[in-house]
Structure formats: structure tokens, C-alpha cells
Amino acid sequence: MTSKTLLRKVLQAVRAQHAHDATGHDLAHILRVRALALHIARQTPGCQLLVVELCALLHDVGDWKLGLGEAASWRLPGEWLKRFGAEPWLMARVTRACGEISFKGAGVKDAPSSLEAAMVQDADRLDALGAIGVGRAFAYGGAKGRPMHLPGVRPQLHQSFAAYQIKQGSTIHHFYEKLLLLKGRLHTRAARELAKPRHRFLEAFLAQFLSEWSAHV
Ligand code: ADP
Ligand code: NI
């Protein structure tokens, strides 16, 4: 099977999986991550564009945040690639990378084991910053029934994935527990450049939000 046919089949399945998502993991997120990851990858010699593209398309199909259980992020991309006839080496590389993308807590070190996983992780993180990042955070918080803001409750820097997964708190907490930390955890120069204005936007948004909040209570 050609790469083009494989990519077409994967995109079709991904489209169906994310069609009704209202947590910020919709198809538009996946397509932005694909475009950003390929943009970063084209500036990096030695990486395999097919692995980058498949990983970008599949990185959220089994995300634990979608409620499919912890093992799903490892299992689903591989199951789909096998069903669509991908070669075993490709299946193994993409599946491994998909399991390495997600943020697992402020105190948990990122450990992408390949160049391709690092690039998709950077792309995924860029989409958690800027105006779209703000929109996605509140979409996720709303979908999970979280309050916007809980002043007086301190943010936590989670030291384990288990602690991060059961975290409570508000969407504003999430800015301190993840979003503002991302610019310091990017792997590529291209992503660091793209992150600068997006990070500044997060800071400006937070300052404005907190000032409006405290002015009227
Ligand atoms: P990751 O896999 O690194 O967590 P995703 O691509 O799955 O990243 O996207 C997570 C999105 O959901 C981000 O935009 C993030 O801001 C949002 N999100 C995740 N957890 C929370 C939370 N507890 N509160 C608010 N937003 C969240
Ligand atoms: Ni994602």
C-alpha cells in the first residue's frame, strides 16, 4: 500500500473519532497539530515525515482525557495501523511516539524517544498556547464541569502522572499547572519561535482575567 492510501484511511478514521468532540480535541486540533508538526519537521534533517504525519493524526485517538482508559493511547493507534495494513516497523514507531506525546505533570520529565515524537509533542503544545489554547482550556474545563476560577485554592506542580490525572481545581489553575510551563519544555527552535507570541498572549489574557475578576467581587 502507498503512503498516500494509508494516510487517507487514517484521516478518515480520525475524522470519525473526533467528529463530536467538545473538549478541545476536535478534528481542527488534529489538523493544526499535523500542519505545525510538518512545518517543524521540514526544518529538521533526518526525520521521517510519514512517521510525523501519522503520529500527529493519531496522537489523540486514545487520549486518556477522552475517558477511554489509560492503555488506550498505546493500543488504539497500533490497532488502526495494523487494520489499515501499515508495515510492522511503521506501526511500532508511530504507536510508541503516540504514547509519549501527552503532558504528564509539571514535575514529570518529558521523554520522547525519537525526533518525530519530539516534533509532534512540540506541535501539540503550540496548540495549547495562544488564543486557541485559551479557548481549548475553557472548552475542556466546561466539558469536565470545572469552575473557571477558584481564587484562594493554590495551583499544584504535580510530581506524578497519577496525581496529574486526578487533579481537581479550575481552568485558571491549569494555566499555572501546565500552560505557562510549556514554552520552557519545547524541543525545537522552530517551535520555540512560534511559542513566543502565544505565550505572551496567555500572560496578557491571565492579567486581564484576574483584574476583571478582582474588580467586581
Ligand atoms: P496533552 O495531551 O499534552 O494534555 P492535548 O492535545 O490532549 O494535550 O490537549 C489538552 C488540551 O486540553 C489543552 O488545550 C489543555 O489546555 C486542555 N486541558 C487539559 N487538561 C485540562 C484541565 N484540567 N483544565 C483545563 N484545560 C485542560
Ligand atoms: Ni493533542
PDB file of N, CA and C in Angstrom, residues 153-197:
ATOM      1  N   VAL A 153      -7.534  28.876  46.134  1.00  0.00           N
ATOM      2  CA  VAL A 153      -7.022  27.497  46.055  1.00  0.00           C
ATOM      3  C   VAL A 153      -5.710  27.555  45.283  1.00  0.00           C
ATOM      4  N   ARG A 154      -4.644  27.047  45.881  1.00  0.00           N
ATOM      5  CA  ARG A 154      -3.328  27.182  45.240  1.00  0.00           C
ATOM      6  C   ARG A 154      -3.130  26.165  44.125  1.00  0.00           C
ATOM      7  N   PRO A 155      -2.489  26.590  43.012  1.00  0.00           N
ATOM      8  CA  PRO A 155      -2.129  25.613  41.970  1.00  0.00           C
ATOM      9  C   PRO A 155      -1.101  24.620  42.514  1.00  0.00           C
ATOM     10  N   GLN A 156      -1.029  23.456  41.885  1.00  0.00           N
ATOM     11  CA  GLN A 156      -0.063  22.434  42.336  1.00  0.00           C
ATOM     12  C   GLN A 156       0.839  22.016  41.189  1.00  0.00           C
ATOM     13  N   LEU A 157       2.101  21.794  41.493  1.00  0.00           N
ATOM     14  CA  LEU A 157       3.009  21.279  40.470  1.00  0.00           C
ATOM     15  C   LEU A 157       3.098  19.765  40.695  1.00  0.00           C
ATOM     16  N   HIS A 158       2.329  19.016  39.875  1.00  0.00           N
ATOM     17  CA  HIS A 158       2.187  17.570  40.125  1.00  0.00           C
ATOM     18  C   HIS A 158       3.485  16.821  39.841  1.00  0.00           C
ATOM     19  N   GLN A 159       3.839  15.948  40.766  1.00  0.00           N
ATOM     20  CA  GLN A 159       5.116  15.222  40.655  1.00  0.00           C
ATOM     21  C   GLN A 159       4.947  13.838  40.069  1.00  0.00           C
ATOM     22  N   SER A 160       3.699  13.438  39.763  1.00  0.00           N
ATOM     23  CA  SER A 160       3.498  12.127  39.126  1.00  0.00           C
ATOM     24  C   SER A 160       2.309  12.224  38.175  1.00  0.00           C
ATOM     25  N   PHE A 161       2.297  11.329  37.188  1.00  0.00           N
ATOM     26  CA  PHE A 161       1.194  11.290  36.221  1.00  0.00           C
ATOM     27  C   PHE A 161      -0.108  10.950  36.950  1.00  0.00           C
ATOM     28  N   ALA A 162      -0.012  10.045  37.940  1.00  0.00           N
ATOM     29  CA  ALA A 162      -1.213   9.644  38.684  1.00  0.00           C
ATOM     30  C   ALA A 162      -1.835  10.864  39.375  1.00  0.00           C
ATOM     31  N   ALA A 163      -1.001  11.695  39.989  1.00  0.00           N
ATOM     32  CA  ALA A 163      -1.512  12.894  40.677  1.00  0.00           C
ATOM     33  C   ALA A 163      -2.094  13.874  39.657  1.00  0.00           C
ATOM     34  N   TYR A 164      -1.429  14.009  38.502  1.00  0.00           N
ATOM     35  CA  TYR A 164      -1.907  14.939  37.467  1.00  0.00           C
ATOM     36  C   TYR A 164      -3.276  14.498  36.928  1.00  0.00           C
ATOM     37  N   GLN A 165      -3.444  13.179  36.747  1.00  0.00           N
ATOM     38  CA  GLN A 165      -4.692  12.670  36.160  1.00  0.00           C
ATOM     39  C   GLN A 165      -5.909  12.904  37.035  1.00  0.00           C
ATOM     40  N   ILE A 166      -5.698  12.933  38.354  1.00  0.00           N
ATOM     41  CA  ILE A 166      -6.877  13.100  39.224  1.00  0.00           C
ATOM     42  C   ILE A 166      -6.991  14.522  39.743  1.00  0.00           C
ATOM     43  N   LYS A 167      -6.252  15.460  39.098  1.00  0.00           N
ATOM     44  CA  LYS A 167      -6.257  16.817  39.636  1.00  0.00           C
ATOM     45  C   LYS A 167      -7.641  17.435  39.557  1.00  0.00           C
ATOM     46  N   GLN A 168      -7.927  18.246  40.563  1.00  0.00           N
ATOM     47  CA  GLN A 168      -9.196  18.983  40.605  1.00  0.00           C
ATOM     48  C   GLN A 168      -8.858  20.422  40.258  1.00  0.00           C
ATOM     49  N   GLY A 169      -9.667  21.338  40.716  1.00  0.00           N
ATOM     50  CA  GLY A 169      -9.315  22.743  40.528  1.00  0.00           C
ATOM     51  C   GLY A 169     -10.000  23.343  39.325  1.00  0.00           C
ATOM     52  N   SER A 170      -9.577  24.556  38.993  1.00  0.00           N
ATOM     53  CA  SER A 170     -10.265  25.338  37.967  1.00  0.00           C
ATOM     54  C   SER A 170      -9.443  25.389  36.691  1.00  0.00           C
ATOM     55  N   THR A 171     -10.054  25.958  35.655  1.00  0.00           N
ATOM     56  CA  THR A 171      -9.318  26.123  34.395  1.00  0.00           C
ATOM     57  C   THR A 171      -8.172  27.114  34.573  1.00  0.00           C
ATOM     58  N   ILE A 172      -8.364  28.152  35.388  1.00  0.00           N
ATOM     59  CA  ILE A 172      -7.246  29.079  35.632  1.00  0.00           C
ATOM     60  C   ILE A 172      -6.073  28.349  36.305  1.00  0.00           C
ATOM     61  N   HIS A 173      -6.368  27.397  37.184  1.00  0.00           N
ATOM     62  CA  HIS A 173      -5.274  26.597  37.762  1.00  0.00           C
ATOM     63  C   HIS A 173      -4.449  25.932  36.674  1.00  0.00           C
ATOM     64  N   HIS A 174      -5.140  25.450  35.638  1.00  0.00           N
ATOM     65  CA  HIS A 174      -4.451  24.711  34.565  1.00  0.00           C
ATOM     66  C   HIS A 174      -3.392  25.578  33.870  1.00  0.00           C
ATOM     67  N   PHE A 175      -3.606  26.878  33.850  1.00  0.00           N
ATOM     68  CA  PHE A 175      -2.600  27.767  33.261  1.00  0.00           C
ATOM     69  C   PHE A 175      -1.278  27.647  34.032  1.00  0.00           C
ATOM     70  N   TYR A 176      -1.385  27.642  35.373  1.00  0.00           N
ATOM     71  CA  TYR A 176      -0.165  27.585  36.202  1.00  0.00           C
ATOM     72  C   TYR A 176       0.404  26.173  36.273  1.00  0.00           C
ATOM     73  N   GLU A 177      -0.475  25.180  36.150  1.00  0.00           N
ATOM     74  CA  GLU A 177      -0.037  23.786  36.314  1.00  0.00           C
ATOM     75  C   GLU A 177       0.502  23.192  35.020  1.00  0.00           C
ATOM     76  N   LYS A 178       0.165  23.818  33.872  1.00  0.00           N
ATOM     77  CA  LYS A 178       0.668  23.306  32.591  1.00  0.00           C
ATOM     78  C   LYS A 178       1.000  24.409  31.586  1.00  0.00           C
ATOM     79  N   LEU A 179      -0.007  25.204  31.207  1.00  0.00           N
ATOM     80  CA  LEU A 179       0.142  26.035  30.003  1.00  0.00           C
ATOM     81  C   LEU A 179       1.329  26.995  30.050  1.00  0.00           C
ATOM     82  N   LEU A 180       1.527  27.664  31.202  1.00  0.00           N
ATOM     83  CA  LEU A 180       2.633  28.636  31.281  1.00  0.00           C
ATOM     84  C   LEU A 180       4.005  27.956  31.329  1.00  0.00           C
ATOM     85  N   LEU A 181       4.012  26.646  31.586  1.00  0.00           N
ATOM     86  CA  LEU A 181       5.290  25.920  31.672  1.00  0.00           C
ATOM     87  C   LEU A 181       5.755  25.425  30.305  1.00  0.00           C
ATOM     88  N   LEU A 182       4.835  25.402  29.336  1.00  0.00           N
ATOM     89  CA  LEU A 182       5.139  24.704  28.072  1.00  0.00           C
ATOM     90  C   LEU A 182       6.279  25.345  27.297  1.00  0.00           C
ATOM     91  N   LYS A 183       6.376  26.669  27.326  1.00  0.00           N
ATOM     92  CA  LYS A 183       7.407  27.303  26.491  1.00  0.00           C
ATOM     93  C   LYS A 183       8.827  26.890  26.914  1.00  0.00           C
ATOM     94  N   GLY A 184       8.978  26.516  28.163  1.00  0.00           N
ATOM     95  CA  GLY A 184      10.283  26.042  28.645  1.00  0.00           C
ATOM     96  C   GLY A 184      10.530  24.565  28.386  1.00  0.00           C
ATOM     97  N   ARG A 185       9.558  23.879  27.773  1.00  0.00           N
ATOM     98  CA  ARG A 185       9.711  22.427  27.599  1.00  0.00           C
ATOM     99  C   ARG A 185       9.664  22.011  26.140  1.00  0.00           C
ATOM    100  N   LEU A 186       9.890  22.978  25.241  1.00  0.00           N
ATOM    101  CA  LEU A 186       9.845  22.643  23.807  1.00  0.00           C
ATOM    102  C   LEU A 186      11.209  22.117  23.353  1.00  0.00           C
ATOM    103  N   HIS A 187      11.203  21.273  22.327  1.00  0.00           N
ATOM    104  CA  HIS A 187      12.438  20.601  21.905  1.00  0.00           C
ATOM    105  C   HIS A 187      13.118  21.276  20.718  1.00  0.00           C
ATOM    106  N   THR A 188      12.336  21.999  19.898  1.00  0.00           N
ATOM    107  CA  THR A 188      12.915  22.524  18.654  1.00  0.00           C
ATOM    108  C   THR A 188      12.916  24.050  18.645  1.00  0.00           C
ATOM    109  N   ARG A 189      13.896  24.600  17.905  1.00  0.00           N
ATOM    110  CA  ARG A 189      13.997  26.050  17.814  1.00  0.00           C
ATOM    111  C   ARG A 189      12.771  26.637  17.088  1.00  0.00           C
ATOM    112  N   ALA A 190      12.311  25.928  16.048  1.00  0.00           N
ATOM    113  CA  ALA A 190      11.148  26.408  15.287  1.00  0.00           C
ATOM    114  C   ALA A 190       9.933  26.563  16.208  1.00  0.00           C
ATOM    115  N   ALA A 191       9.722  25.599  17.082  1.00  0.00           N
ATOM    116  CA  ALA A 191       8.570  25.669  17.990  1.00  0.00           C
ATOM    117  C   ALA A 191       8.770  26.773  19.031  1.00  0.00           C
ATOM    118  N   ARG A 192      10.004  26.929  19.503  1.00  0.00           N
ATOM    119  CA  ARG A 192      10.255  27.996  20.499  1.00  0.00           C
ATOM    120  C   ARG A 192       9.932  29.367  19.917  1.00  0.00           C
ATOM    121  N   GLU A 193      10.246  29.578  18.639  1.00  0.00           N
ATOM    122  CA  GLU A 193       9.921  30.862  17.990  1.00  0.00           C
ATOM    123  C   GLU A 193       8.411  31.057  17.911  1.00  0.00           C
ATOM    124  N   LEU A 194       7.706  30.015  17.446  1.00  0.00           N
ATOM    125  CA  LEU A 194       6.245  30.118  17.319  1.00  0.00           C
ATOM    126  C   LEU A 194       5.573  30.305  18.685  1.00  0.00           C
ATOM    127  N   ALA A 195       6.215  29.784  19.718  1.00  0.00           N
ATOM    128  CA  ALA A 195       5.600  29.829  21.056  1.00  0.00           C
ATOM    129  C   ALA A 195       5.644  31.230  21.672  1.00  0.00           C
ATOM    130  N   LYS A 196       6.630  32.050  21.276  1.00  0.00           N
ATOM    131  CA  LYS A 196       6.818  33.335  21.973  1.00  0.00           C
ATOM    132  C   LYS A 196       5.561  34.211  22.012  1.00  0.00           C
ATOM    133  N   PRO A 197       4.965  34.568  20.841  1.00  0.00           N
ATOM    134  CA  PRO A 197       3.767  35.417  20.927  1.00  0.00           C
ATOM    135  C   PRO A 197       2.581  34.699  21.565  1.00  0.00           C
TER     136      PRO A 197
END
